[in-house]
XYZ file of N, CA, C and O in Angstrom:
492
model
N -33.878 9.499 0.039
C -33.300 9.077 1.297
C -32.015 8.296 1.015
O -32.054 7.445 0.127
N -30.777 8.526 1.752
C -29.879 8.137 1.679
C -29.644 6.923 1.845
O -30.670 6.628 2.459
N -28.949 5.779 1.751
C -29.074 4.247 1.821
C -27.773 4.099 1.188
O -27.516 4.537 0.067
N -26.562 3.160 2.301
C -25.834 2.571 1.369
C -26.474 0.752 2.875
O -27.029 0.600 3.963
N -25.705 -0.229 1.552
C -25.931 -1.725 2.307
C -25.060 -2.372 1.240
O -25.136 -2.299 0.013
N -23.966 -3.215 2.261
C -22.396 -4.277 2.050
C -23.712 -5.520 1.589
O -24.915 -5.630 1.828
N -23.025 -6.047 1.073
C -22.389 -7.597 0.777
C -21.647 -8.633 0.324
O -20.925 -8.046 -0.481
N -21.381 -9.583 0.295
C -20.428 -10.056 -0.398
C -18.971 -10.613 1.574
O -17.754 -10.735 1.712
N -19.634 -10.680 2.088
C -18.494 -10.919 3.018
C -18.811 -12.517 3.076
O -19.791 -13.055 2.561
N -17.890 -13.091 3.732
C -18.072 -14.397 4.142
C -16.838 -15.287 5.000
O -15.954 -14.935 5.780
N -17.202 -16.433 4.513
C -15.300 -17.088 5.635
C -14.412 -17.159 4.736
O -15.095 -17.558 3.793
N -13.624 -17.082 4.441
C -12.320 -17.651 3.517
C -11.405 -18.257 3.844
O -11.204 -17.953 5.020
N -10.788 -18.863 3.565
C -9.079 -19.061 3.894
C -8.203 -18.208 3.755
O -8.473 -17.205 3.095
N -6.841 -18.376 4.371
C -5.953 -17.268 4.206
C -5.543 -17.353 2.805
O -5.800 -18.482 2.388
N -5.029 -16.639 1.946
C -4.555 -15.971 0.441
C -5.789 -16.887 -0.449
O -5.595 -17.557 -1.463
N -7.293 -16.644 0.394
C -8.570 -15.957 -1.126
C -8.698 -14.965 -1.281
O -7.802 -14.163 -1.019
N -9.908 -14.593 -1.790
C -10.458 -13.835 -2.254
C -11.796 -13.307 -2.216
O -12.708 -13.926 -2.764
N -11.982 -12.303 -1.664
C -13.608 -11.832 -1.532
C -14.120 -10.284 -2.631
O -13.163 -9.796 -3.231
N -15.133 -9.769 -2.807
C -15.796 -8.967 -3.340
C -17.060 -8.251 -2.529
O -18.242 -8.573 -2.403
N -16.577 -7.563 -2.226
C -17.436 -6.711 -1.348
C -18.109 -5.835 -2.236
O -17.397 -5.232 -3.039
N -19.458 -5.619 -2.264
C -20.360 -4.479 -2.986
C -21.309 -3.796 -1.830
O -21.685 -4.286 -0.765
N -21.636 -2.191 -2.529
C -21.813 -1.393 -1.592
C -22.897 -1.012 -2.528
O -22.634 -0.741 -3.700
N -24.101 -0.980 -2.062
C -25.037 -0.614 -3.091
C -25.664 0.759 -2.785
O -26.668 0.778 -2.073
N -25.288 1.609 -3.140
C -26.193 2.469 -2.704
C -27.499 3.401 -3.178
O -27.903 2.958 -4.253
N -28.249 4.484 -2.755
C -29.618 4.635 -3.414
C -28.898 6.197 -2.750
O -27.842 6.478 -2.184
N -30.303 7.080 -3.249
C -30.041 8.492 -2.905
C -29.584 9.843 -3.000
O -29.849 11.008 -2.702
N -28.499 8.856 -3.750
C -27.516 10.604 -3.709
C -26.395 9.579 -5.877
O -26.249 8.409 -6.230
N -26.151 10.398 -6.274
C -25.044 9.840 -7.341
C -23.734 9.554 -7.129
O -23.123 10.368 -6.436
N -23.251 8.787 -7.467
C -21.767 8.277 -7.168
C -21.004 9.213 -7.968
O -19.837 9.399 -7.625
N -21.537 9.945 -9.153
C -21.355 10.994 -10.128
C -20.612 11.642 -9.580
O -19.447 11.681 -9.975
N -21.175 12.630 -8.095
C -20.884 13.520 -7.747
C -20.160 13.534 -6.564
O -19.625 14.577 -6.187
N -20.048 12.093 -5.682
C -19.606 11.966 -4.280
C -18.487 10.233 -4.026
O -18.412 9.142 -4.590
N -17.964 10.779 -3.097
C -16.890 9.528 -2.697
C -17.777 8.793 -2.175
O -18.956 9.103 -2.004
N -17.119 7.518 -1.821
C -17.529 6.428 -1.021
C -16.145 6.150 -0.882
O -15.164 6.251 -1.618
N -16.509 5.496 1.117
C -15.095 4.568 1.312
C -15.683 3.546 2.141
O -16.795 3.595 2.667
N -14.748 2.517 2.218
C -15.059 1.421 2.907
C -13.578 1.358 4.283
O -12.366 1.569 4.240
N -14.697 0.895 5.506
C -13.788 0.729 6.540
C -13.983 -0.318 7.014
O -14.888 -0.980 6.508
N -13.022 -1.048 8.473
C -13.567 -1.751 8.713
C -12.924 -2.004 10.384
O -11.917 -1.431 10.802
N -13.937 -3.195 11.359
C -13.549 -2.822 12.827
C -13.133 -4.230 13.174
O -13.921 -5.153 12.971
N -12.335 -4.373 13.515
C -11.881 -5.881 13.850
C -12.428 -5.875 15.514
O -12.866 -4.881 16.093
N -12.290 -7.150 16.060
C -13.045 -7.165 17.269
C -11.660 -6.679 18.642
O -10.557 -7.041 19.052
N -12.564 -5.800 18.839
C -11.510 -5.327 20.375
C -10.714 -3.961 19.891
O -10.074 -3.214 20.632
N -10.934 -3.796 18.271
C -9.693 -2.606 17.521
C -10.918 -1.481 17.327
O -12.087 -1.868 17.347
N -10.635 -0.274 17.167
C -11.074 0.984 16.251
C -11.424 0.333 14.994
O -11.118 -0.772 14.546
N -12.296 1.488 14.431
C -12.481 1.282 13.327
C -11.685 2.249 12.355
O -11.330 3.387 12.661
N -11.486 1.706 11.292
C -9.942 2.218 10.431
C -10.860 1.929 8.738
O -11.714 1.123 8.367
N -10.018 3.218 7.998
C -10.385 3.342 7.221
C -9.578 2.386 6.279
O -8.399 2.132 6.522
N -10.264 1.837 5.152
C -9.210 0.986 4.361
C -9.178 1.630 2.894
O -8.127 2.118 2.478
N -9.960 1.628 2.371
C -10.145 2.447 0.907
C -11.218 3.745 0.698
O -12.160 4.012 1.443
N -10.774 4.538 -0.628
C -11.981 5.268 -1.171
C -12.095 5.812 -2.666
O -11.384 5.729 -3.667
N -12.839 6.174 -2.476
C -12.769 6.371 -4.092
C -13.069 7.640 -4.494
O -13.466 8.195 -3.470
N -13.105 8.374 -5.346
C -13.798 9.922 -5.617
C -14.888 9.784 -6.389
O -15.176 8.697 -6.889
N -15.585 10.844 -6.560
C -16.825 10.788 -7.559
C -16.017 10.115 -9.284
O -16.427 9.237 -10.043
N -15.033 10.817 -9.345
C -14.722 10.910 -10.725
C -14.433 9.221 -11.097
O -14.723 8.549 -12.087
N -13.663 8.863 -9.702
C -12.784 7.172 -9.671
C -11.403 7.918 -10.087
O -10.689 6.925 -9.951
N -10.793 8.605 -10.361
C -9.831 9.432 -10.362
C -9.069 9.083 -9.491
O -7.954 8.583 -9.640
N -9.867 9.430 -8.093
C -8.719 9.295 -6.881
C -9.148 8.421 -6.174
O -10.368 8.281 -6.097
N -8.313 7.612 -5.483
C -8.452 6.352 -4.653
C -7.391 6.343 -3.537
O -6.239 6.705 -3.778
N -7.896 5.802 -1.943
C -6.915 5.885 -1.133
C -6.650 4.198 -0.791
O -7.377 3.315 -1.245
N -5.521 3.959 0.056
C -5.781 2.503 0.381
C -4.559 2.547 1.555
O -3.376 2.855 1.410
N -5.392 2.061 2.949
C -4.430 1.608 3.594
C -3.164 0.748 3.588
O -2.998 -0.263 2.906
N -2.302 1.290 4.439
C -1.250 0.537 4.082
C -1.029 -1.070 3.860
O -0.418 -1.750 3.036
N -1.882 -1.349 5.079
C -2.010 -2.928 5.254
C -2.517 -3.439 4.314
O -2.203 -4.602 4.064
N -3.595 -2.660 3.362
C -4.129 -3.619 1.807
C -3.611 -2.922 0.599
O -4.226 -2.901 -0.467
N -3.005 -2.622 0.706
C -2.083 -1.869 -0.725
C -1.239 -2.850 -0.919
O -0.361 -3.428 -0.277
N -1.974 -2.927 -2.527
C -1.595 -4.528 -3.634
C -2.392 -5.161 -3.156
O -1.867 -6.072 -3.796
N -3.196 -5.637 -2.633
C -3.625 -6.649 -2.500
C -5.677 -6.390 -2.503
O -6.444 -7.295 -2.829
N -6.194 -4.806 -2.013
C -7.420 -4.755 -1.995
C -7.472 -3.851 -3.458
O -6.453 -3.281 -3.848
N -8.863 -3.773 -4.289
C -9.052 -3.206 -5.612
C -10.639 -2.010 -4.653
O -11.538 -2.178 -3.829
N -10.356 -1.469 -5.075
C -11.808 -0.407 -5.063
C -12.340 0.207 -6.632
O -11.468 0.601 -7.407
N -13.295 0.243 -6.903
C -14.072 0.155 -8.132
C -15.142 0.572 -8.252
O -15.925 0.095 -7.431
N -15.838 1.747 -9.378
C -16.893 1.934 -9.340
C -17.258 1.056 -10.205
O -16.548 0.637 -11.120
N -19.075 0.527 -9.820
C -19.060 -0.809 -10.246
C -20.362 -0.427 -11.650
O -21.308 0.361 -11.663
N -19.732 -1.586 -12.901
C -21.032 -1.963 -13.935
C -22.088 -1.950 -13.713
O -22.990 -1.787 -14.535
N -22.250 -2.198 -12.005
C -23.990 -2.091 -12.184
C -23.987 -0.231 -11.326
O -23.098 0.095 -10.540
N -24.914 0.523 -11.641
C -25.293 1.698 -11.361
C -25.444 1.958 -9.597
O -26.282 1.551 -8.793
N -23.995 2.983 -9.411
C -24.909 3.416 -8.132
C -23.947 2.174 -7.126
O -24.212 2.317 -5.932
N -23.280 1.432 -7.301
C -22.148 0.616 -6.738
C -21.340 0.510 -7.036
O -21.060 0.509 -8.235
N -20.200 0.302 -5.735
C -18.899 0.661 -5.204
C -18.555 -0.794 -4.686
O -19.151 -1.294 -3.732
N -17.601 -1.404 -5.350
C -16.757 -2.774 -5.118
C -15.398 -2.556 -4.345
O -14.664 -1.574 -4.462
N -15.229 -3.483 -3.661
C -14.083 -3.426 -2.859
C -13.508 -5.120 -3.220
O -14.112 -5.970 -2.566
N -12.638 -5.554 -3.990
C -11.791 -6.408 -4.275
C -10.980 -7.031 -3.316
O -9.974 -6.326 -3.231
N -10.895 -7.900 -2.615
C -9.863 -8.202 -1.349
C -9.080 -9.561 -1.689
O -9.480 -10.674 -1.349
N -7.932 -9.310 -2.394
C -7.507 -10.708 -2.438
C -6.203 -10.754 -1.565
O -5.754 -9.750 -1.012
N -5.592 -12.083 -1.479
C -4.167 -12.721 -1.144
C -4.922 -12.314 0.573
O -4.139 -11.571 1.166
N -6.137 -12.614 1.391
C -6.131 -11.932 2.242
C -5.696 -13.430 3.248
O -5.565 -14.649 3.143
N -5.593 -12.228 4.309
C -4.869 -12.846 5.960
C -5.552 -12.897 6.911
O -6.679 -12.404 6.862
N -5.137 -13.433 7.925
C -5.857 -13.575 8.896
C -6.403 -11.972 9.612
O -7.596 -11.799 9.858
N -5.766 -11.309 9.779
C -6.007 -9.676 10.513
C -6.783 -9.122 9.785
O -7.234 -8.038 10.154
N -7.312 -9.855 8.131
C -8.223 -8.737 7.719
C -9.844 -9.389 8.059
O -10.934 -9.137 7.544
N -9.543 -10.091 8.885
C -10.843 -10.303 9.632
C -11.149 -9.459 10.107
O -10.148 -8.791 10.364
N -12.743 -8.604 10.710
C -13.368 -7.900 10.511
C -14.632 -7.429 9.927
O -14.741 -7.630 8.718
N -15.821 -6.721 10.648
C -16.601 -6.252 10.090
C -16.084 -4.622 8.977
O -15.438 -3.585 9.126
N -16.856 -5.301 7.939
C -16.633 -4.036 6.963
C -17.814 -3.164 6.712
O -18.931 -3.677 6.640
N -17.693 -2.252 6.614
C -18.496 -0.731 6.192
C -18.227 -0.334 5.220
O -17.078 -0.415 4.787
N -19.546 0.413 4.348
C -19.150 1.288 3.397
C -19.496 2.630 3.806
O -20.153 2.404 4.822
N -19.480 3.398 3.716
C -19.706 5.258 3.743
C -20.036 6.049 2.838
O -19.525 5.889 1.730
N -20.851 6.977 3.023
C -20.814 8.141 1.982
C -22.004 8.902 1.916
O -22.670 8.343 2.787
N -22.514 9.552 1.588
C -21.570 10.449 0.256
C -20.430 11.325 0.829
O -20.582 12.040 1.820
N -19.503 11.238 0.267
C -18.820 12.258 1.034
C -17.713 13.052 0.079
O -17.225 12.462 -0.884
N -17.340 14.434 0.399
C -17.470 15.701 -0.919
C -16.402 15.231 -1.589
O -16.311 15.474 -2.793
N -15.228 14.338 -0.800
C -13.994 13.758 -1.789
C -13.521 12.520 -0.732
O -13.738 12.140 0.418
N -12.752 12.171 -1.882
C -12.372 10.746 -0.852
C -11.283 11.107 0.007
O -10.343 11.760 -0.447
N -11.340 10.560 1.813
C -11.491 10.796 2.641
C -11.239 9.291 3.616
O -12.114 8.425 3.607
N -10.035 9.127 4.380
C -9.486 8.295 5.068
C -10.511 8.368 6.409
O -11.014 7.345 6.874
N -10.712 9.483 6.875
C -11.500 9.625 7.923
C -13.088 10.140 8.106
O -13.842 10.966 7.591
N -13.119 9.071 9.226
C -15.109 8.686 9.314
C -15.640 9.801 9.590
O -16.849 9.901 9.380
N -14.961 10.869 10.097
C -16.156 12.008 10.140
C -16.561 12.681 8.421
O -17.539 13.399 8.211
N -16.006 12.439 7.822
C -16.530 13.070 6.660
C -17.287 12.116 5.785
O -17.217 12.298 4.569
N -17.935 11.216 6.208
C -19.131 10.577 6.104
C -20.224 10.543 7.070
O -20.240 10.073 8.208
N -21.103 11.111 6.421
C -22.887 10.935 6.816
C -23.277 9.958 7.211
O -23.815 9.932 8.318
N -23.137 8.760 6.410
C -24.407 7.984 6.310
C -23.311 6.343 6.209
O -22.365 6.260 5.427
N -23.600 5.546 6.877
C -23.094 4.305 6.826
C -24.084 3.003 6.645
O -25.240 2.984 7.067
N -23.372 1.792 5.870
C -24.582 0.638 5.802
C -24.290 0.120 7.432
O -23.694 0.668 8.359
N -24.693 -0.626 7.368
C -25.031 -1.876 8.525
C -23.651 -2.956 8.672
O -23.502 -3.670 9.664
N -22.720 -2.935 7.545
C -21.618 -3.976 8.197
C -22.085 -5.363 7.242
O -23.084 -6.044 7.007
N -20.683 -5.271 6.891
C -20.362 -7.243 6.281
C -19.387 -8.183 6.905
O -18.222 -8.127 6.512
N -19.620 -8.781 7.550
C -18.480 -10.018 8.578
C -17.611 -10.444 7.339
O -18.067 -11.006 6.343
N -16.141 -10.057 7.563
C -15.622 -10.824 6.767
C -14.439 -11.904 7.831
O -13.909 -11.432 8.837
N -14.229 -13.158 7.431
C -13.385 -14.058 8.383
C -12.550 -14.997 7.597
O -12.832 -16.093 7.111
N -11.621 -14.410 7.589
C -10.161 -15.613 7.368
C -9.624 -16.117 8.345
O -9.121 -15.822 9.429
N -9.943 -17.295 7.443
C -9.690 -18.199 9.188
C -9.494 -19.795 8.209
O -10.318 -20.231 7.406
N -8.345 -20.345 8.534
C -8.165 -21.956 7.878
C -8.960 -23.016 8.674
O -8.930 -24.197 8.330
């Protein structure tokens, strides 16, 4: 059974730093993307990063390019999302996604989503 679940969100100040992990069960990271999105309150939800099976290929919105890392992670089967120098607008609930056949800016080509990590910059 498929299963991905965030954590790692919390409050920060403007220019910290957070680590988002995406743990997932089910399917191999071997063979499939994961991306992470996220919905600010009152906005769409927008894709921010992804990754490919291989880690080869990676996308990143404009607004976090330089500043967010995506990573397949040391521990097995997780997908890190790096967020530093962040701002106030990247407040927001975050998502991870997947499996999905390549990495992929848009939510229809993900199945299966976790539940959401609150992230809040805010001084």
């Amino acid at each position: 059974q498929v299963h991905l679940a965030e954590s790692g969100g919390g409050l920060v100040q403007p220019g910290g730093s957070l680590r988002l992990s995406c743990a997932t069960s089910g399917f191999s990271l071997d063979y499939y993307a994961i991306g992470w999105f996220r919905q600010a309150p009152g906005k769409e939800r927008e894709g921010v990063s992804c990754i490919s099976s291989s880690g080869g290929t990676t996308y990143y919105a404009d607004s976090v390019k330089g500043r967010f890392t995506i990573s397949r992670g040391d521990v097995k089967n997780t997908v890190y999302l790096q967020m530093n120098s962040l701002k106030p607008e990247d407040t927001a609930v975050y998502y991870c996604a997947g499996p999905a056949t390549f990495c992929s800016k848009y939510e229809d080509e993900y199945d299966y989503w976790g539940r959401g990590t609150q992230v809040t910059v805010s001084s």
